[in-house]
């Protein structure tokens, strides 16, 4: 079971998304469902870090995030692709992510 604070909770949530999409595709053949991972996105999800340590956030965390993480426009690409790319097939592309690994 997924429990808050569990180190595996993130992986469990990704597995749950895949299993949900698989079952939805099975139950609704005319529908296409995909599990989407937007990647590591520099969004306001980090706002509590900024409040906890503003100087650390401004001079260390924020510059690192900008250089490594996707911006919100880039992070939306996989979700938009799942909605508009007609050639995607859940049988071969069930889990969408922005990285090719």
N, C-alpha and C. Protein backbone atom coordinates (compact mmCIF):
# COMPACT_ATOMS: atom_id res chain seq x y z
N UNK A 1 0.83 -1.19 0.00
CA UNK A 1 0.00 0.00 0.00
C UNK A 1 0.86 1.23 0.00
N UNK A 2 0.38 2.29 -0.65
CA UNK A 2 1.09 3.55 -0.69
C UNK A 2 0.88 4.27 0.64
N UNK A 3 1.98 4.63 1.28
CA UNK A 3 1.90 5.32 2.55
C UNK A 3 2.69 6.62 2.47
N UNK A 4 2.15 7.74 3.01
CA UNK A 4 2.88 9.01 2.99
C UNK A 4 4.25 8.86 3.64
N UNK A 5 5.24 9.47 3.02
CA UNK A 5 6.58 9.41 3.56
C UNK A 5 7.35 8.17 3.17
N UNK A 6 6.70 7.23 2.55
CA UNK A 6 7.35 6.00 2.10
C UNK A 6 8.28 6.33 0.94
N UNK A 7 9.50 5.86 1.01
CA UNK A 7 10.47 6.14 -0.06
C UNK A 7 10.02 5.58 -1.40
N UNK A 8 9.17 4.59 -1.39
CA UNK A 8 8.70 3.99 -2.64
C UNK A 8 7.39 4.60 -3.13
N UNK A 9 6.87 5.59 -2.44
CA UNK A 9 5.57 6.15 -2.80
C UNK A 9 5.57 6.71 -4.22
N UNK A 10 6.65 7.35 -4.63
CA UNK A 10 6.71 7.91 -5.98
C UNK A 10 6.65 6.79 -7.02
N UNK A 11 7.46 5.77 -6.84
CA UNK A 11 7.45 4.63 -7.77
C UNK A 11 6.09 3.95 -7.76
N UNK A 12 5.49 3.82 -6.58
CA UNK A 12 4.16 3.22 -6.47
C UNK A 12 3.13 4.04 -7.24
N UNK A 13 3.25 5.36 -7.18
CA UNK A 13 2.28 6.21 -7.89
C UNK A 13 2.41 6.05 -9.40
N UNK A 14 3.64 5.88 -9.89
CA UNK A 14 3.85 5.68 -11.33
C UNK A 14 3.28 4.32 -11.76
N UNK A 15 3.50 3.31 -10.94
CA UNK A 15 2.94 1.99 -11.23
C UNK A 15 1.41 2.04 -11.24
N UNK A 16 0.84 2.75 -10.28
CA UNK A 16 -0.63 2.88 -10.22
C UNK A 16 -1.17 3.55 -11.48
N UNK A 17 -0.47 4.56 -11.98
CA UNK A 17 -0.92 5.25 -13.20
C UNK A 17 -0.89 4.30 -14.40
N UNK A 18 0.15 3.49 -14.49
CA UNK A 18 0.27 2.52 -15.59
C UNK A 18 -0.84 1.48 -15.49
N UNK A 19 -1.04 0.92 -14.30
CA UNK A 19 -2.07 -0.11 -14.12
C UNK A 19 -3.47 0.46 -14.40
N UNK A 20 -3.71 1.69 -13.95
CA UNK A 20 -5.00 2.33 -14.22
C UNK A 20 -5.22 2.48 -15.72
N UNK A 21 -4.20 2.96 -16.44
CA UNK A 21 -4.33 3.13 -17.89
C UNK A 21 -4.53 1.80 -18.60
N UNK A 22 -3.83 0.78 -18.15
CA UNK A 22 -4.01 -0.55 -18.76
C UNK A 22 -5.44 -1.03 -18.59
N UNK A 23 -5.97 -0.89 -17.39
CA UNK A 23 -7.33 -1.36 -17.11
C UNK A 23 -8.36 -0.52 -17.86
N UNK A 24 -8.16 0.79 -17.92
CA UNK A 24 -9.09 1.65 -18.65
C UNK A 24 -9.09 1.30 -20.14
N UNK A 25 -7.91 1.03 -20.70
CA UNK A 25 -7.83 0.61 -22.10
C UNK A 25 -8.54 -0.73 -22.31
N UNK A 26 -8.45 -1.62 -21.35
CA UNK A 26 -9.12 -2.92 -21.46
C UNK A 26 -10.63 -2.77 -21.41
N UNK A 27 -11.10 -1.95 -20.48
CA UNK A 27 -12.55 -1.79 -20.28
C UNK A 27 -13.22 -0.91 -21.33
N UNK A 28 -12.48 0.00 -21.91
CA UNK A 28 -13.06 0.97 -22.87
C UNK A 28 -12.25 0.92 -24.16
N UNK A 29 -12.48 -0.07 -25.02
CA UNK A 29 -11.67 -0.25 -26.22
C UNK A 29 -11.64 0.96 -27.16
N UNK A 30 -12.67 1.77 -27.18
CA UNK A 30 -12.69 2.93 -28.07
C UNK A 30 -11.92 4.13 -27.52
N UNK A 31 -11.41 4.00 -26.32
CA UNK A 31 -10.69 5.09 -25.65
C UNK A 31 -9.21 4.76 -25.63
N UNK A 32 -8.36 5.80 -25.66
CA UNK A 32 -6.92 5.60 -25.51
C UNK A 32 -6.50 6.27 -24.21
N UNK A 33 -5.93 5.48 -23.31
CA UNK A 33 -5.45 6.01 -22.03
C UNK A 33 -3.95 5.79 -21.93
N UNK A 34 -3.25 6.82 -21.47
CA UNK A 34 -1.80 6.77 -21.32
C UNK A 34 -1.41 7.20 -19.91
N UNK A 35 -0.37 6.61 -19.39
CA UNK A 35 0.24 7.10 -18.15
C UNK A 35 1.32 8.09 -18.58
N UNK A 36 1.28 9.28 -18.02
CA UNK A 36 2.17 10.35 -18.47
C UNK A 36 3.06 10.81 -17.32
N UNK A 37 4.35 10.86 -17.60
CA UNK A 37 5.34 11.40 -16.66
C UNK A 37 5.87 12.68 -17.30
N UNK A 38 5.63 13.84 -16.69
CA UNK A 38 6.09 15.09 -17.30
C UNK A 38 7.60 15.30 -17.17
N UNK A 39 8.27 14.49 -16.38
CA UNK A 39 9.70 14.68 -16.14
C UNK A 39 9.93 15.56 -14.93
N UNK A 40 11.16 15.89 -14.68
CA UNK A 40 11.52 16.77 -13.55
C UNK A 40 11.27 18.21 -13.98
N UNK A 41 10.25 18.81 -13.40
CA UNK A 41 9.82 20.14 -13.83
C UNK A 41 10.05 21.16 -12.72
N UNK A 42 10.64 22.28 -13.08
CA UNK A 42 10.86 23.38 -12.15
C UNK A 42 9.56 24.18 -12.06
N UNK A 43 8.69 23.77 -11.16
CA UNK A 43 7.39 24.42 -11.00
C UNK A 43 7.24 24.92 -9.58
N UNK A 44 6.09 25.43 -9.25
CA UNK A 44 5.88 25.96 -7.90
C UNK A 44 5.68 24.87 -6.85
N UNK A 45 5.86 23.61 -7.23
CA UNK A 45 5.78 22.54 -6.25
C UNK A 45 6.88 22.70 -5.19
N UNK A 46 7.93 23.45 -5.54
CA UNK A 46 9.06 23.66 -4.64
C UNK A 46 8.87 24.88 -3.74
N UNK A 47 7.70 25.50 -3.74
CA UNK A 47 7.49 26.75 -3.01
C UNK A 47 7.74 26.65 -1.52
N UNK A 48 7.52 25.50 -0.92
CA UNK A 48 7.76 25.36 0.52
C UNK A 48 9.24 25.33 0.86
N UNK A 49 10.07 24.88 -0.06
CA UNK A 49 11.52 24.93 0.16
C UNK A 49 11.96 26.39 0.23
N UNK A 50 11.40 27.20 -0.66
CA UNK A 50 11.76 28.62 -0.68
C UNK A 50 11.38 29.29 0.64
N UNK A 51 10.22 28.98 1.17
CA UNK A 51 9.78 29.57 2.44
C UNK A 51 10.64 29.10 3.60
N UNK A 52 11.08 27.86 3.57
CA UNK A 52 11.85 27.30 4.67
C UNK A 52 13.27 27.87 4.72
N UNK A 53 13.84 28.13 3.57
CA UNK A 53 15.23 28.60 3.51
C UNK A 53 15.41 29.50 2.29
N UNK A 54 14.97 30.77 2.36
CA UNK A 54 14.99 31.65 1.19
C UNK A 54 16.37 31.85 0.57
N UNK A 55 17.40 32.01 1.37
CA UNK A 55 18.74 32.23 0.81
C UNK A 55 19.26 30.99 0.11
N UNK A 56 19.10 29.84 0.74
CA UNK A 56 19.52 28.59 0.12
C UNK A 56 18.77 28.39 -1.19
N UNK A 57 17.48 28.66 -1.18
CA UNK A 57 16.68 28.49 -2.39
C UNK A 57 17.15 29.44 -3.49
N UNK A 58 17.35 30.71 -3.15
CA UNK A 58 17.71 31.73 -4.15
C UNK A 58 19.08 31.48 -4.77
N UNK A 59 20.07 31.11 -3.96
CA UNK A 59 21.44 31.03 -4.46
C UNK A 59 21.93 29.63 -4.80
N UNK A 60 21.25 28.62 -4.38
CA UNK A 60 21.71 27.26 -4.68
C UNK A 60 20.65 26.42 -5.39
N UNK A 61 19.49 26.30 -4.77
CA UNK A 61 18.46 25.43 -5.32
C UNK A 61 17.91 25.95 -6.64
N UNK A 62 17.48 27.20 -6.65
CA UNK A 62 16.87 27.76 -7.86
C UNK A 62 17.80 27.72 -9.08
N UNK A 63 19.07 28.15 -8.96
CA UNK A 63 19.96 28.05 -10.13
C UNK A 63 20.16 26.61 -10.59
N UNK A 64 20.26 25.69 -9.65
CA UNK A 64 20.43 24.27 -10.02
C UNK A 64 19.18 23.77 -10.75
N UNK A 65 18.02 24.10 -10.23
CA UNK A 65 16.77 23.67 -10.88
C UNK A 65 16.67 24.23 -12.29
N UNK A 66 17.02 25.49 -12.47
CA UNK A 66 16.91 26.10 -13.79
C UNK A 66 17.83 25.43 -14.81
N UNK A 67 18.98 24.96 -14.35
CA UNK A 67 19.92 24.36 -15.29
C UNK A 67 19.64 22.89 -15.57
N UNK A 68 18.93 22.21 -14.68
CA UNK A 68 18.72 20.78 -14.83
C UNK A 68 17.27 20.42 -15.16
N UNK A 69 16.33 21.07 -14.52
CA UNK A 69 14.92 20.71 -14.67
C UNK A 69 14.30 21.34 -15.91
N UNK A 70 13.23 20.75 -16.38
CA UNK A 70 12.45 21.31 -17.48
C UNK A 70 11.64 22.50 -16.96
N UNK A 71 11.39 23.46 -17.85
CA UNK A 71 10.47 24.52 -17.44
C UNK A 71 9.04 24.00 -17.63
N UNK A 72 8.04 24.76 -17.19
CA UNK A 72 6.67 24.25 -17.21
C UNK A 72 6.16 24.02 -18.64
N UNK A 73 6.61 24.82 -19.60
CA UNK A 73 6.20 24.58 -20.99
C UNK A 73 6.74 23.23 -21.48
N UNK A 74 8.01 22.97 -21.20
CA UNK A 74 8.61 21.70 -21.60
C UNK A 74 7.96 20.54 -20.86
N UNK A 75 7.61 20.75 -19.60
CA UNK A 75 6.99 19.70 -18.80
C UNK A 75 5.60 19.32 -19.27
N UNK A 76 4.95 20.21 -20.00
CA UNK A 76 3.60 19.93 -20.48
C UNK A 76 3.58 19.12 -21.78
N UNK A 77 4.72 18.97 -22.42
CA UNK A 77 4.77 18.34 -23.75
C UNK A 77 4.23 16.91 -23.75
N UNK A 78 4.59 16.09 -22.78
CA UNK A 78 4.12 14.70 -22.80
C UNK A 78 2.61 14.61 -22.61
N UNK A 79 2.04 15.46 -21.76
CA UNK A 79 0.59 15.45 -21.55
C UNK A 79 -0.14 15.91 -22.81
N UNK A 80 0.37 16.95 -23.44
CA UNK A 80 -0.25 17.45 -24.67
C UNK A 80 -0.13 16.40 -25.78
N UNK A 81 1.02 15.76 -25.87
CA UNK A 81 1.21 14.72 -26.89
C UNK A 81 0.22 13.59 -26.70
N UNK A 82 -0.02 13.19 -25.47
CA UNK A 82 -0.98 12.11 -25.20
C UNK A 82 -2.37 12.48 -25.70
N UNK A 83 -2.68 13.76 -25.68
CA UNK A 83 -4.01 14.23 -26.11
C UNK A 83 -4.15 14.41 -27.61
N UNK A 84 -3.08 14.81 -28.29
CA UNK A 84 -3.24 15.24 -29.68
C UNK A 84 -2.55 14.38 -30.73
N UNK A 85 -1.62 13.51 -30.36
CA UNK A 85 -0.92 12.70 -31.36
C UNK A 85 -1.74 11.44 -31.64
N UNK A 86 -2.43 11.46 -32.76
CA UNK A 86 -3.37 10.39 -33.10
C UNK A 86 -2.69 9.04 -33.32
N UNK A 87 -1.42 9.04 -33.68
CA UNK A 87 -0.74 7.78 -33.99
C UNK A 87 -0.23 7.04 -32.75
N UNK A 88 -0.33 7.64 -31.58
CA UNK A 88 0.11 6.93 -30.37
C UNK A 88 -0.82 5.75 -30.10
N UNK A 89 -0.22 4.65 -29.74
CA UNK A 89 -0.98 3.42 -29.47
C UNK A 89 -0.64 2.94 -28.06
N UNK A 90 -1.63 2.82 -27.17
CA UNK A 90 -1.35 2.36 -25.82
C UNK A 90 -0.72 0.97 -25.76
N UNK A 91 -0.89 0.18 -26.80
CA UNK A 91 -0.28 -1.16 -26.81
C UNK A 91 1.24 -1.09 -26.91
N UNK A 92 1.75 -0.01 -27.50
CA UNK A 92 3.20 0.12 -27.67
C UNK A 92 3.77 1.34 -26.96
N UNK A 93 2.94 2.28 -26.54
CA UNK A 93 3.40 3.52 -25.91
C UNK A 93 2.53 3.88 -24.72
N UNK A 94 2.35 2.98 -23.79
CA UNK A 94 1.45 3.21 -22.67
C UNK A 94 1.98 4.27 -21.71
N UNK A 95 3.30 4.26 -21.46
CA UNK A 95 3.91 5.17 -20.49
C UNK A 95 4.72 6.21 -21.26
N UNK A 96 4.27 7.46 -21.22
CA UNK A 96 4.94 8.53 -21.97
C UNK A 96 5.81 9.34 -21.02
N UNK A 97 7.01 9.66 -21.48
CA UNK A 97 7.94 10.47 -20.69
C UNK A 97 8.77 11.32 -21.67
N UNK A 98 9.33 12.43 -21.18
CA UNK A 98 10.05 13.30 -22.08
C UNK A 98 11.48 12.88 -22.39
N UNK A 99 11.97 11.85 -21.71
CA UNK A 99 13.35 11.44 -21.88
C UNK A 99 13.41 10.12 -22.62
N UNK A 100 14.42 9.95 -23.44
CA UNK A 100 14.57 8.71 -24.21
C UNK A 100 15.55 7.79 -23.51
N UNK A 101 15.14 7.20 -22.43
CA UNK A 101 15.98 6.21 -21.74
C UNK A 101 15.16 5.04 -21.29
